[in-house]
CSV table of C-alpha atoms in Angstrom, one decimal:
chain,number,residue,atom,x,y,z
A,1,MET,CA,111.6,119.5,90.1
A,2,ASN,CA,112.3,115.9,89.3
A,3,PRO,CA,109.0,114.2,88.5
A,4,VAL,CA,109.7,111.2,90.7
A,5,VAL,CA,110.5,113.5,93.7
A,6,ALA,CA,107.2,115.2,93.0
A,7,VAL,CA,105.4,111.9,93.1
A,8,ILE,CA,107.1,110.9,96.4
A,9,ARG,CA,106.1,114.3,97.9
A,10,ARG,CA,102.5,113.7,96.8
A,11,TRP,CA,102.6,110.2,98.3
A,12,THR,CA,103.8,111.6,101.6
A,13,LYS,CA,100.9,114.0,101.7
A,14,VAL,CA,98.4,111.2,100.8
A,15,SER,CA,100.0,108.9,103.4
A,16,ALA,CA,99.8,111.6,106.1
A,17,LEU,CA,96.1,112.3,105.2
A,18,VAL,CA,95.2,108.6,105.3
A,19,GLY,CA,97.0,108.2,108.7
A,20,VAL,CA,95.1,111.1,110.2
A,21,CYS,CA,91.8,109.8,108.7
A,22,LEU,CA,92.3,106.3,110.1
A,23,GLY,CA,93.7,107.5,113.4
A,24,ALA,CA,90.7,109.7,114.0
A,25,GLY,CA,88.3,107.0,112.9
A,26,LEU,CA,86.8,109.3,110.3
A,27,CYS,CA,87.0,107.1,107.2
A,28,GLY,CA,85.2,103.8,106.5
A,29,SER,CA,88.0,102.7,104.2
A,30,ALA,CA,91.2,104.2,102.8
A,31,TRP,CA,92.8,103.8,99.3
A,32,ALA,CA,96.2,104.9,98.2
A,33,GLN,CA,96.3,107.0,95.1
A,34,THR,CA,97.8,105.1,92.1
A,35,PHE,CA,100.4,106.9,90.0
A,36,LYS,CA,100.8,105.4,86.4
A,37,MET,CA,103.9,105.9,84.3
A,38,PRO,CA,104.4,104.6,80.7
A,39,CYS,CA,107.8,102.9,79.9
A,40,ASP,CA,109.4,101.4,76.8
A,41,VAL,CA,111.1,98.2,77.9
A,42,GLU,CA,113.1,95.2,76.7
A,43,GLY,CA,113.4,91.9,78.5
A,44,THR,CA,116.2,89.4,78.6
A,45,ILE,CA,116.5,85.9,80.0
A,46,PRO,CA,120.1,85.4,81.0
A,47,SER,CA,119.9,81.6,81.6
A,48,LEU,CA,118.8,81.1,78.0
A,49,ASN,CA,121.9,82.7,76.5
A,50,ASP,CA,120.7,86.2,77.1
A,51,ARG,CA,117.6,85.6,75.0
A,52,LYS,CA,115.9,88.9,74.2
A,53,LEU,CA,112.2,89.4,74.4
A,54,ASP,CA,110.3,91.6,72.0
A,55,ALA,CA,110.4,95.3,73.1
A,56,ALA,CA,107.1,96.4,74.6
A,57,LYS,CA,105.3,99.4,76.1
A,58,VAL,CA,104.3,98.8,79.7
A,59,VAL,CA,102.7,100.9,82.4
A,60,VAL,CA,104.3,101.0,85.9
A,61,GLU,CA,101.8,101.6,88.7
A,62,ILE,CA,103.1,103.1,91.9
A,63,GLN,CA,101.3,103.3,95.3
A,64,SER,CA,102.5,104.1,98.8
A,65,LEU,CA,100.7,103.6,102.0
A,66,GLY,CA,102.6,104.5,105.2
A,67,LYS,CA,106.1,103.0,104.9
A,68,ASN,CA,105.0,100.4,102.3
A,69,VAL,CA,105.6,100.7,98.6
A,70,PHE,CA,103.5,98.9,96.0
A,71,LEU,CA,104.9,98.6,92.4
A,72,LYS,CA,103.3,96.8,89.5
A,73,ILE,CA,104.3,96.5,85.8
A,74,ASN,CA,101.4,95.9,83.4
A,75,GLY,CA,102.2,94.7,80.0
A,76,PRO,CA,102.7,91.5,78.0
A,77,LYS,CA,102.8,88.3,80.0
A,78,LEU,CA,106.6,88.0,80.6
A,79,TYR,CA,106.8,91.7,81.5
A,80,GLN,CA,104.2,91.5,84.3
A,81,VAL,CA,105.7,92.0,87.7
A,82,GLN,CA,104.2,92.9,91.0
A,83,VAL,CA,106.1,93.7,94.2
A,84,THR,CA,105.5,95.2,97.6
A,85,SER,CA,107.6,96.1,100.6
A,86,LEU,CA,104.9,94.7,102.8
A,87,ALA,CA,105.8,91.4,104.6
A,88,THR,CA,103.0,88.9,104.9
A,89,GLU,CA,102.6,85.2,105.9
A,90,GLU,CA,103.3,84.3,102.3
A,91,PHE,CA,105.9,86.8,101.2
A,92,ASP,CA,108.9,88.6,102.6
A,93,GLY,CA,108.9,92.2,101.3
A,94,LYS,CA,111.6,94.9,101.4
A,95,ASN,CA,111.5,98.6,100.6
A,96,LEU,CA,114.5,99.5,98.4
A,97,THR,CA,113.9,103.2,98.2
A,98,THR,CA,116.9,105.4,98.5
A,99,ALA,CA,117.8,109.0,97.6
A,100,LYS,CA,118.7,107.8,94.0
A,101,GLU,CA,115.9,105.2,93.3
A,102,MET,CA,112.6,103.9,94.4
A,103,GLY,CA,111.9,100.2,94.6
A,104,ALA,CA,110.6,97.1,96.3
A,105,TYR,CA,111.5,93.4,96.5
A,106,LYS,CA,109.5,90.3,97.4
A,107,LYS,CA,110.3,86.7,97.9
A,108,HIS,CA,107.8,83.9,98.2
A,109,ARG,CA,108.5,82.1,101.5
A,110,THR,CA,107.5,78.6,100.3
A,111,THR,CA,108.7,78.5,96.6
A,112,GLY,CA,111.6,81.0,96.9
A,113,LEU,CA,110.5,82.8,93.8
A,114,GLU,CA,111.8,86.4,93.8
A,115,ALA,CA,110.8,89.7,92.1
A,116,GLU,CA,112.1,93.2,92.3
A,117,ILE,CA,111.2,96.6,90.7
A,118,ARG,CA,113.5,99.6,90.9
A,119,LEU,CA,113.1,103.1,89.3
A,120,GLU,CA,116.1,105.3,89.0
A,121,ARG,CA,115.1,108.9,89.6
A,122,GLU,CA,117.1,110.9,87.0
A,123,PRO,CA,116.5,110.0,84.2
A,124,ILE,CA,113.7,107.7,85.1
A,125,VAL,CA,115.0,104.2,84.2
A,126,LEU,CA,113.2,101.0,85.1
A,127,HIS,CA,115.1,97.9,86.2
A,128,ALA,CA,113.1,94.8,87.3
A,129,PHE,CA,113.4,91.0,87.5
A,130,HIS,CA,111.1,88.2,88.4
A,131,ASP,CA,111.3,84.4,88.5
A,132,VAL,CA,109.1,82.2,86.3
A,133,SER,CA,108.8,78.5,85.7
A,134,TYR,CA,110.1,77.5,82.2
A,135,HIS,CA,110.0,73.8,81.3
A,136,GLY,CA,110.1,72.9,85.0
A,137,LYS,CA,113.0,75.1,85.8
A,138,ILE,CA,113.0,78.4,87.6
A,139,THR,CA,114.2,81.1,85.2
A,140,ARG,CA,114.8,84.8,85.9
A,141,VAL,CA,113.4,87.4,83.5
A,142,HIS,CA,115.1,90.8,83.5
A,143,VAL,CA,113.3,93.9,82.3
A,144,ASP,CA,115.0,97.3,81.6
A,145,GLY,CA,113.8,100.4,80.0
A,146,VAL,CA,113.1,104.2,80.0
A,147,CYS,CA,110.0,105.7,81.5
A,148,THR,CA,108.4,109.0,80.8
A,149,TYR,CA,106.7,111.3,83.3
A,150,THR,CA,103.4,112.7,82.2
A,151,PRO,CA,101.9,115.1,84.7
């Protein structure tokens, strides 16, 4: 079985259990299980003549609670990205999960800064971008790489 499919099935079970627990009023608080996956990535900044960032090892954290997906890339500063499909007063979020990939997108309502993380399912390939301020200008950083599933 595809490892990402296995994770999604596990999330479905965890989400269902959390829903039953909260609906019945049996739990004081509920936490989604965090799945961590290592990735070897390389970043580029297209607006700076496709400037390449040093390759890095990062960890993608994946959580799901109900219909919402929470994705986070932990690594060197320019590789750090955090997105959620949850819409709040501050951010617009969108779930980008399809049969071929899992992902989420967020946009800050005031500043317009955007971020997105997508994980292709077979093979597991990471694609992400996020906007940063560079010398007073908004610059987009792209992150791409291959992830490995470790059960």
